[in-house]
Amino acid sequence: MTTPPFRQLFYASRCAPGVDVDRIVQQSRHNNAVDGVTGLLWYQDGLFLQVIEGPESSVAATFARIAADPRHDELTILSDRPVEAREFGYWSMERAQTGSSDTDALLARLERRLSNAPESVRQAFTTAANR
């Protein structure tokens, strides 16, 4: 039996007050591209939902940085699973939130990306998108 080549971790956290979310996304895109991590960050009303996926060691290192980051509070892992293939393709870090000009297009892409994800992951993003 072989181990799937990727790990996908889905978590929620509260954002510390006054945090520049765009800066987090820029930093994440850079770090994730270097580490071979892809994913999605959803931010709304002080709540982060994020999926990170990639090689086991890269996801572990990325999540360790997130867990130590004081900009995150109440960090909760919602799903942590091995995956055979990336579900977020080449998104080194996509940012999503309701009310942006391309929300409908992003939600359609997100729905396609989540088609193979566990129900809990799909439901969390669907709930966040419809708030």
Short mmCIF file of N, CA and C in Angstrom, two decimals:
data_model
loop_
_atom_site.label_atom_id
_atom_site.label_comp_id
_atom_site.label_asym_id
_atom_site.label_seq_id
_atom_site.Cartn_x
_atom_site.Cartn_y
_atom_site.Cartn_z
N MET A 1 0.84 -1.18 0.00
CA MET A 1 0.00 0.00 0.00
C MET A 1 0.89 1.24 0.00
N THR A 2 0.64 2.16 -0.93
CA THR A 2 1.45 3.37 -1.01
C THR A 2 0.73 4.54 -0.36
N THR A 3 1.50 5.46 0.14
CA THR A 3 0.96 6.65 0.76
C THR A 3 0.64 7.68 -0.32
N PRO A 4 -0.56 8.31 -0.25
CA PRO A 4 -0.87 9.36 -1.22
C PRO A 4 0.22 10.44 -1.20
N PRO A 5 0.47 11.06 -2.34
CA PRO A 5 1.58 12.00 -2.44
C PRO A 5 1.36 13.35 -1.75
N PHE A 6 0.11 13.67 -1.41
CA PHE A 6 -0.18 14.98 -0.85
C PHE A 6 -0.98 14.90 0.45
N ARG A 7 -0.87 15.95 1.21
CA ARG A 7 -1.67 16.13 2.43
C ARG A 7 -2.50 17.39 2.24
N GLN A 8 -3.74 17.34 2.68
CA GLN A 8 -4.60 18.52 2.62
C GLN A 8 -5.10 18.80 4.04
N LEU A 9 -4.89 20.01 4.50
CA LEU A 9 -5.29 20.41 5.84
C LEU A 9 -6.24 21.60 5.72
N PHE A 10 -7.35 21.53 6.41
CA PHE A 10 -8.38 22.56 6.39
C PHE A 10 -8.57 23.03 7.82
N TYR A 11 -8.48 24.33 8.03
CA TYR A 11 -8.63 24.85 9.39
C TYR A 11 -9.43 26.14 9.39
N ALA A 12 -9.88 26.51 10.57
CA ALA A 12 -10.54 27.79 10.81
C ALA A 12 -9.79 28.49 11.92
N SER A 13 -9.80 29.82 11.87
CA SER A 13 -9.22 30.61 12.96
C SER A 13 -9.87 31.97 12.97
N ARG A 14 -9.70 32.64 14.08
CA ARG A 14 -10.14 34.04 14.21
C ARG A 14 -8.95 34.92 13.90
N CYS A 15 -9.23 36.02 13.26
CA CYS A 15 -8.20 36.98 12.91
C CYS A 15 -8.03 37.99 14.04
N ALA A 16 -6.80 38.26 14.41
CA ALA A 16 -6.53 39.28 15.42
C ALA A 16 -6.97 40.65 14.87
N PRO A 17 -7.43 41.54 15.72
CA PRO A 17 -7.88 42.86 15.27
C PRO A 17 -6.75 43.63 14.57
N GLY A 18 -7.14 44.37 13.52
CA GLY A 18 -6.20 45.25 12.85
C GLY A 18 -5.25 44.58 11.88
N VAL A 19 -5.46 43.32 11.58
CA VAL A 19 -4.56 42.59 10.69
C VAL A 19 -4.84 42.96 9.23
N ASP A 20 -3.79 43.13 8.46
CA ASP A 20 -3.89 43.41 7.04
C ASP A 20 -3.97 42.07 6.30
N VAL A 21 -5.18 41.67 5.94
CA VAL A 21 -5.40 40.36 5.32
C VAL A 21 -4.72 40.30 3.95
N ASP A 22 -4.72 41.39 3.21
CA ASP A 22 -4.05 41.39 1.91
C ASP A 22 -2.56 41.10 2.06
N ARG A 23 -1.96 41.59 3.11
CA ARG A 23 -0.54 41.32 3.36
C ARG A 23 -0.31 39.83 3.65
N ILE A 24 -1.23 39.23 4.42
CA ILE A 24 -1.14 37.80 4.70
C ILE A 24 -1.19 37.02 3.38
N VAL A 25 -2.12 37.40 2.50
CA VAL A 25 -2.27 36.69 1.23
C VAL A 25 -1.00 36.83 0.39
N GLN A 26 -0.44 38.03 0.31
CA GLN A 26 0.79 38.24 -0.46
C GLN A 26 1.93 37.38 0.09
N GLN A 27 2.08 37.40 1.39
CA GLN A 27 3.13 36.61 2.05
C GLN A 27 2.91 35.12 1.82
N SER A 28 1.66 34.68 1.94
CA SER A 28 1.32 33.27 1.74
C SER A 28 1.60 32.83 0.31
N ARG A 29 1.24 33.66 -0.65
CA ARG A 29 1.49 33.31 -2.06
C ARG A 29 2.97 33.07 -2.29
N HIS A 30 3.79 33.94 -1.75
CA HIS A 30 5.24 33.79 -1.92
C HIS A 30 5.74 32.52 -1.24
N ASN A 31 5.43 32.37 0.05
CA ASN A 31 5.89 31.21 0.81
C ASN A 31 5.38 29.90 0.20
N ASN A 32 4.11 29.89 -0.18
CA ASN A 32 3.52 28.66 -0.72
C ASN A 32 4.13 28.27 -2.06
N ALA A 33 4.42 29.25 -2.89
CA ALA A 33 5.04 28.95 -4.19
C ALA A 33 6.42 28.32 -3.98
N VAL A 34 7.15 28.84 -3.02
CA VAL A 34 8.48 28.30 -2.72
C VAL A 34 8.36 26.88 -2.16
N ASP A 35 7.35 26.64 -1.31
CA ASP A 35 7.20 25.35 -0.62
C ASP A 35 6.37 24.32 -1.38
N GLY A 36 5.79 24.71 -2.52
CA GLY A 36 4.97 23.76 -3.27
C GLY A 36 3.61 23.51 -2.64
N VAL A 37 3.09 24.52 -1.95
CA VAL A 37 1.79 24.43 -1.28
C VAL A 37 0.76 25.21 -2.09
N THR A 38 -0.43 24.64 -2.25
CA THR A 38 -1.53 25.34 -2.89
C THR A 38 -2.68 25.42 -1.90
N GLY A 39 -3.68 26.25 -2.23
CA GLY A 39 -4.82 26.32 -1.33
C GLY A 39 -5.69 27.52 -1.54
N LEU A 40 -6.53 27.76 -0.56
CA LEU A 40 -7.50 28.83 -0.61
C LEU A 40 -7.65 29.42 0.79
N LEU A 41 -7.69 30.74 0.85
CA LEU A 41 -7.96 31.44 2.11
C LEU A 41 -9.26 32.20 1.95
N TRP A 42 -10.23 31.88 2.78
CA TRP A 42 -11.50 32.61 2.81
C TRP A 42 -11.48 33.47 4.06
N TYR A 43 -11.79 34.76 3.90
CA TYR A 43 -11.82 35.66 5.05
C TYR A 43 -13.13 36.42 5.03
N GLN A 44 -13.80 36.43 6.18
CA GLN A 44 -15.02 37.21 6.31
C GLN A 44 -15.31 37.45 7.79
N ASP A 45 -15.59 38.69 8.12
CA ASP A 45 -16.01 39.06 9.47
C ASP A 45 -15.08 38.53 10.56
N GLY A 46 -13.78 38.61 10.31
CA GLY A 46 -12.81 38.20 11.31
C GLY A 46 -12.53 36.71 11.37
N LEU A 47 -13.10 35.94 10.46
CA LEU A 47 -12.91 34.49 10.43
C LEU A 47 -12.11 34.09 9.20
N PHE A 48 -11.08 33.27 9.42
CA PHE A 48 -10.34 32.65 8.33
C PHE A 48 -10.81 31.21 8.19
N LEU A 49 -11.02 30.78 6.95
CA LEU A 49 -11.13 29.37 6.60
C LEU A 49 -10.03 29.17 5.57
N GLN A 50 -9.19 28.19 5.77
CA GLN A 50 -8.10 27.98 4.84
C GLN A 50 -7.87 26.50 4.60
N VAL A 51 -7.64 26.19 3.33
CA VAL A 51 -7.19 24.86 2.93
C VAL A 51 -5.77 25.03 2.41
N ILE A 52 -4.87 24.19 2.91
CA ILE A 52 -3.52 24.12 2.37
C ILE A 52 -3.26 22.69 1.98
N GLU A 53 -2.59 22.51 0.85
CA GLU A 53 -2.31 21.16 0.37
C GLU A 53 -0.95 21.14 -0.32
N GLY A 54 -0.33 19.99 -0.26
CA GLY A 54 0.98 19.81 -0.88
C GLY A 54 1.68 18.64 -0.25
N PRO A 55 2.99 18.54 -0.48
CA PRO A 55 3.76 17.47 0.15
C PRO A 55 3.62 17.53 1.67
N GLU A 56 3.59 16.37 2.31
CA GLU A 56 3.41 16.27 3.76
C GLU A 56 4.31 17.23 4.54
N SER A 57 5.60 17.23 4.24
CA SER A 57 6.54 18.06 5.00
C SER A 57 6.27 19.55 4.78
N SER A 58 5.86 19.93 3.58
CA SER A 58 5.57 21.34 3.30
C SER A 58 4.31 21.80 4.02
N VAL A 59 3.28 20.96 4.02
CA VAL A 59 2.04 21.30 4.73
C VAL A 59 2.29 21.38 6.23
N ALA A 60 3.07 20.45 6.76
CA ALA A 60 3.39 20.47 8.19
C ALA A 60 4.14 21.75 8.56
N ALA A 61 5.11 22.14 7.76
CA ALA A 61 5.89 23.35 8.05
C ALA A 61 5.02 24.60 7.92
N THR A 62 4.16 24.61 6.90
CA THR A 62 3.27 25.77 6.70
C THR A 62 2.31 25.90 7.87
N PHE A 63 1.71 24.79 8.28
CA PHE A 63 0.76 24.86 9.39
C PHE A 63 1.46 25.23 10.70
N ALA A 64 2.68 24.78 10.89
CA ALA A 64 3.43 25.16 12.09
C ALA A 64 3.63 26.68 12.14
N ARG A 65 3.93 27.29 10.98
CA ARG A 65 4.08 28.75 10.92
C ARG A 65 2.76 29.44 11.27
N ILE A 66 1.67 28.90 10.71
CA ILE A 66 0.34 29.48 10.97
C ILE A 66 0.00 29.37 12.46
N ALA A 67 0.24 28.21 13.04
CA ALA A 67 -0.09 27.99 14.46
C ALA A 67 0.70 28.92 15.38
N ALA A 68 1.90 29.29 14.97
CA ALA A 68 2.75 30.17 15.79
C ALA A 68 2.49 31.65 15.50
N ASP A 69 1.70 31.95 14.50
CA ASP A 69 1.46 33.33 14.06
C ASP A 69 0.44 33.99 14.98
N PRO A 70 0.79 35.10 15.64
CA PRO A 70 -0.13 35.76 16.55
C PRO A 70 -1.33 36.42 15.85
N ARG A 71 -1.33 36.45 14.53
CA ARG A 71 -2.48 37.02 13.80
C ARG A 71 -3.65 36.04 13.78
N HIS A 72 -3.40 34.79 14.18
CA HIS A 72 -4.45 33.77 14.24
C HIS A 72 -4.77 33.45 15.69
N ASP A 73 -6.06 33.29 15.98
CA ASP A 73 -6.51 32.93 17.31
C ASP A 73 -7.59 31.85 17.14
N GLU A 74 -7.78 31.05 18.15
CA GLU A 74 -8.80 30.00 18.13
C GLU A 74 -8.64 29.09 16.91
N LEU A 75 -7.45 28.64 16.66
CA LEU A 75 -7.13 27.78 15.53
C LEU A 75 -7.74 26.39 15.73
N THR A 76 -8.53 25.95 14.74
CA THR A 76 -9.20 24.65 14.82
C THR A 76 -9.02 23.90 13.52
N ILE A 77 -8.49 22.69 13.58
CA ILE A 77 -8.37 21.86 12.39
C ILE A 77 -9.73 21.22 12.12
N LEU A 78 -10.24 21.43 10.89
CA LEU A 78 -11.54 20.89 10.50
C LEU A 78 -11.40 19.59 9.71
N SER A 79 -10.30 19.46 8.99
CA SER A 79 -10.05 18.25 8.21
C SER A 79 -8.56 18.16 7.95
N ASP A 80 -8.02 16.96 8.03
CA ASP A 80 -6.60 16.72 7.76
C ASP A 80 -6.54 15.34 7.12
N ARG A 81 -6.24 15.30 5.82
CA ARG A 81 -6.34 14.04 5.11
C ARG A 81 -5.31 13.92 4.00
N PRO A 82 -4.96 12.70 3.65
CA PRO A 82 -4.11 12.48 2.49
C PRO A 82 -4.96 12.61 1.22
N VAL A 83 -4.39 13.14 0.15
CA VAL A 83 -5.09 13.24 -1.13
C VAL A 83 -4.16 12.78 -2.24
N GLU A 84 -4.73 12.15 -3.23
CA GLU A 84 -3.97 11.65 -4.37
C GLU A 84 -3.56 12.77 -5.32
N ALA A 85 -4.43 13.78 -5.43
CA ALA A 85 -4.17 14.89 -6.36
C ALA A 85 -4.61 16.19 -5.71
N ARG A 86 -4.02 17.27 -6.13
CA ARG A 86 -4.38 18.59 -5.61
C ARG A 86 -5.81 18.93 -6.03
N GLU A 87 -6.55 19.52 -5.11
CA GLU A 87 -7.89 19.99 -5.41
C GLU A 87 -7.90 21.48 -5.70
N PHE A 88 -6.81 22.15 -5.39
CA PHE A 88 -6.72 23.59 -5.63
C PHE A 88 -5.66 23.93 -6.66
N GLY A 89 -5.30 22.95 -7.47
CA GLY A 89 -4.44 23.14 -8.63
C GLY A 89 -3.28 24.06 -8.42
N TYR A 90 -3.25 25.10 -9.19
CA TYR A 90 -2.12 26.02 -9.19
C TYR A 90 -2.38 27.27 -8.34
N TRP A 91 -3.35 27.23 -7.45
CA TRP A 91 -3.63 28.39 -6.61
C TRP A 91 -2.61 28.41 -5.48
N SER A 92 -1.52 29.14 -5.65
CA SER A 92 -0.52 29.18 -4.58
C SER A 92 -1.15 29.75 -3.31
N MET A 93 -2.11 30.61 -3.47
CA MET A 93 -3.00 31.03 -2.39
C MET A 93 -4.03 31.97 -2.98
N GLU A 94 -5.22 31.47 -3.13
CA GLU A 94 -6.33 32.26 -3.63
C GLU A 94 -7.03 32.87 -2.43
N ARG A 95 -7.44 34.13 -2.56
CA ARG A 95 -8.21 34.76 -1.49
C ARG A 95 -9.65 34.89 -1.96
N ALA A 96 -10.56 34.56 -1.10
CA ALA A 96 -11.97 34.66 -1.43
C ALA A 96 -12.70 35.36 -0.30
N GLN A 97 -13.67 36.13 -0.69
CA GLN A 97 -14.56 36.76 0.29
C GLN A 97 -15.82 37.20 -0.44
N THR A 98 -16.93 37.27 0.25
CA THR A 98 -18.14 37.74 -0.38
C THR A 98 -18.02 39.25 -0.59
N GLY A 99 -18.75 39.72 -1.59
CA GLY A 99 -18.78 41.14 -1.85
C GLY A 99 -17.69 41.63 -2.79
N SER A 100 -16.76 40.78 -3.20
CA SER A 100 -15.75 41.22 -4.15
C SER A 100 -16.36 41.20 -5.54
N SER A 101 -15.74 41.89 -6.48
CA SER A 101 -16.30 42.04 -7.82
C SER A 101 -16.38 40.72 -8.58
N ASP A 102 -15.55 39.77 -8.26
CA ASP A 102 -15.57 38.49 -8.98
C ASP A 102 -16.05 37.33 -8.12
N THR A 103 -16.91 37.63 -7.15
CA THR A 103 -17.38 36.60 -6.21
C THR A 103 -18.03 35.43 -6.93
N ASP A 104 -18.93 35.71 -7.89
CA ASP A 104 -19.64 34.63 -8.57
C ASP A 104 -18.68 33.71 -9.32
N ALA A 105 -17.73 34.29 -10.04
CA ALA A 105 -16.76 33.49 -10.79
C ALA A 105 -15.89 32.68 -9.84
N LEU A 106 -15.47 33.30 -8.75
CA LEU A 106 -14.63 32.60 -7.77
C LEU A 106 -15.41 31.45 -7.12
N LEU A 107 -16.66 31.69 -6.78
CA LEU A 107 -17.46 30.64 -6.16
C LEU A 107 -17.70 29.48 -7.13
N ALA A 108 -17.85 29.76 -8.40
CA ALA A 108 -18.00 28.68 -9.39
C ALA A 108 -16.71 27.87 -9.47
N ARG A 109 -15.55 28.54 -9.49
CA ARG A 109 -14.27 27.82 -9.50
C ARG A 109 -14.10 27.02 -8.22
N LEU A 110 -14.48 27.62 -7.10
CA LEU A 110 -14.37 26.95 -5.81
C LEU A 110 -15.24 25.70 -5.79
N GLU A 111 -16.44 25.79 -6.29
CA GLU A 111 -17.34 24.64 -6.32
C GLU A 111 -16.73 23.49 -7.13
N ARG A 112 -16.12 23.81 -8.26
CA ARG A 112 -15.46 22.77 -9.06
C ARG A 112 -14.29 22.17 -8.29
N ARG A 113 -13.51 23.00 -7.62
CA ARG A 113 -12.35 22.51 -6.87
C ARG A 113 -12.75 21.63 -5.71
N LEU A 114 -13.90 21.92 -5.12
CA LEU A 114 -14.34 21.17 -3.94
C LEU A 114 -15.16 19.94 -4.28
N SER A 115 -15.31 19.62 -5.55
CA SER A 115 -16.17 18.51 -5.93
C SER A 115 -15.74 17.18 -5.31
N ASN A 116 -14.45 16.99 -5.07
CA ASN A 116 -13.97 15.75 -4.47
C ASN A 116 -13.63 15.87 -2.98
N ALA A 117 -13.85 17.04 -2.44
CA ALA A 117 -13.52 17.28 -1.03
C ALA A 117 -14.56 16.63 -0.13
N PRO A 118 -14.19 16.36 1.12
CA PRO A 118 -15.17 15.81 2.07
C PRO A 118 -16.34 16.78 2.25
N GLU A 119 -17.47 16.22 2.59
CA GLU A 119 -18.67 17.03 2.79
C GLU A 119 -18.44 18.15 3.80
N SER A 120 -17.69 17.89 4.86
CA SER A 120 -17.45 18.92 5.88
C SER A 120 -16.71 20.12 5.31
N VAL A 121 -15.78 19.89 4.39
CA VAL A 121 -15.04 20.98 3.76
C VAL A 121 -15.97 21.77 2.84
N ARG A 122 -16.71 21.07 2.00
CA ARG A 122 -17.65 21.76 1.09
C ARG A 122 -18.67 22.57 1.88
N GLN A 123 -19.20 21.97 2.94
CA GLN A 123 -20.23 22.65 3.72
C GLN A 123 -19.69 23.90 4.40
N ALA A 124 -18.48 23.85 4.93
CA ALA A 124 -17.90 25.01 5.60
C ALA A 124 -17.73 26.18 4.63
N PHE A 125 -17.23 25.90 3.45
CA PHE A 125 -17.06 26.97 2.47
C PHE A 125 -18.40 27.47 1.95
N THR A 126 -19.35 26.57 1.74
CA THR A 126 -20.68 26.98 1.28
C THR A 126 -21.35 27.88 2.31
N THR A 127 -21.25 27.49 3.56
CA THR A 127 -21.84 28.30 4.63
C THR A 127 -21.18 29.68 4.69
N ALA A 128 -19.86 29.72 4.60
CA ALA A 128 -19.15 31.01 4.64
C ALA A 128 -19.54 31.88 3.44
N ALA A 129 -19.66 31.28 2.28
CA ALA A 129 -19.97 32.03 1.06
C ALA A 129 -21.37 32.61 1.08
N ASN A 130 -22.26 31.98 1.80
CA ASN A 130 -23.66 32.43 1.80
C ASN A 130 -24.03 33.26 3.02
N ARG A 131 -23.03 33.67 3.78
CA ARG A 131 -23.31 34.51 4.96
C ARG A 131 -23.63 35.92 4.55
#
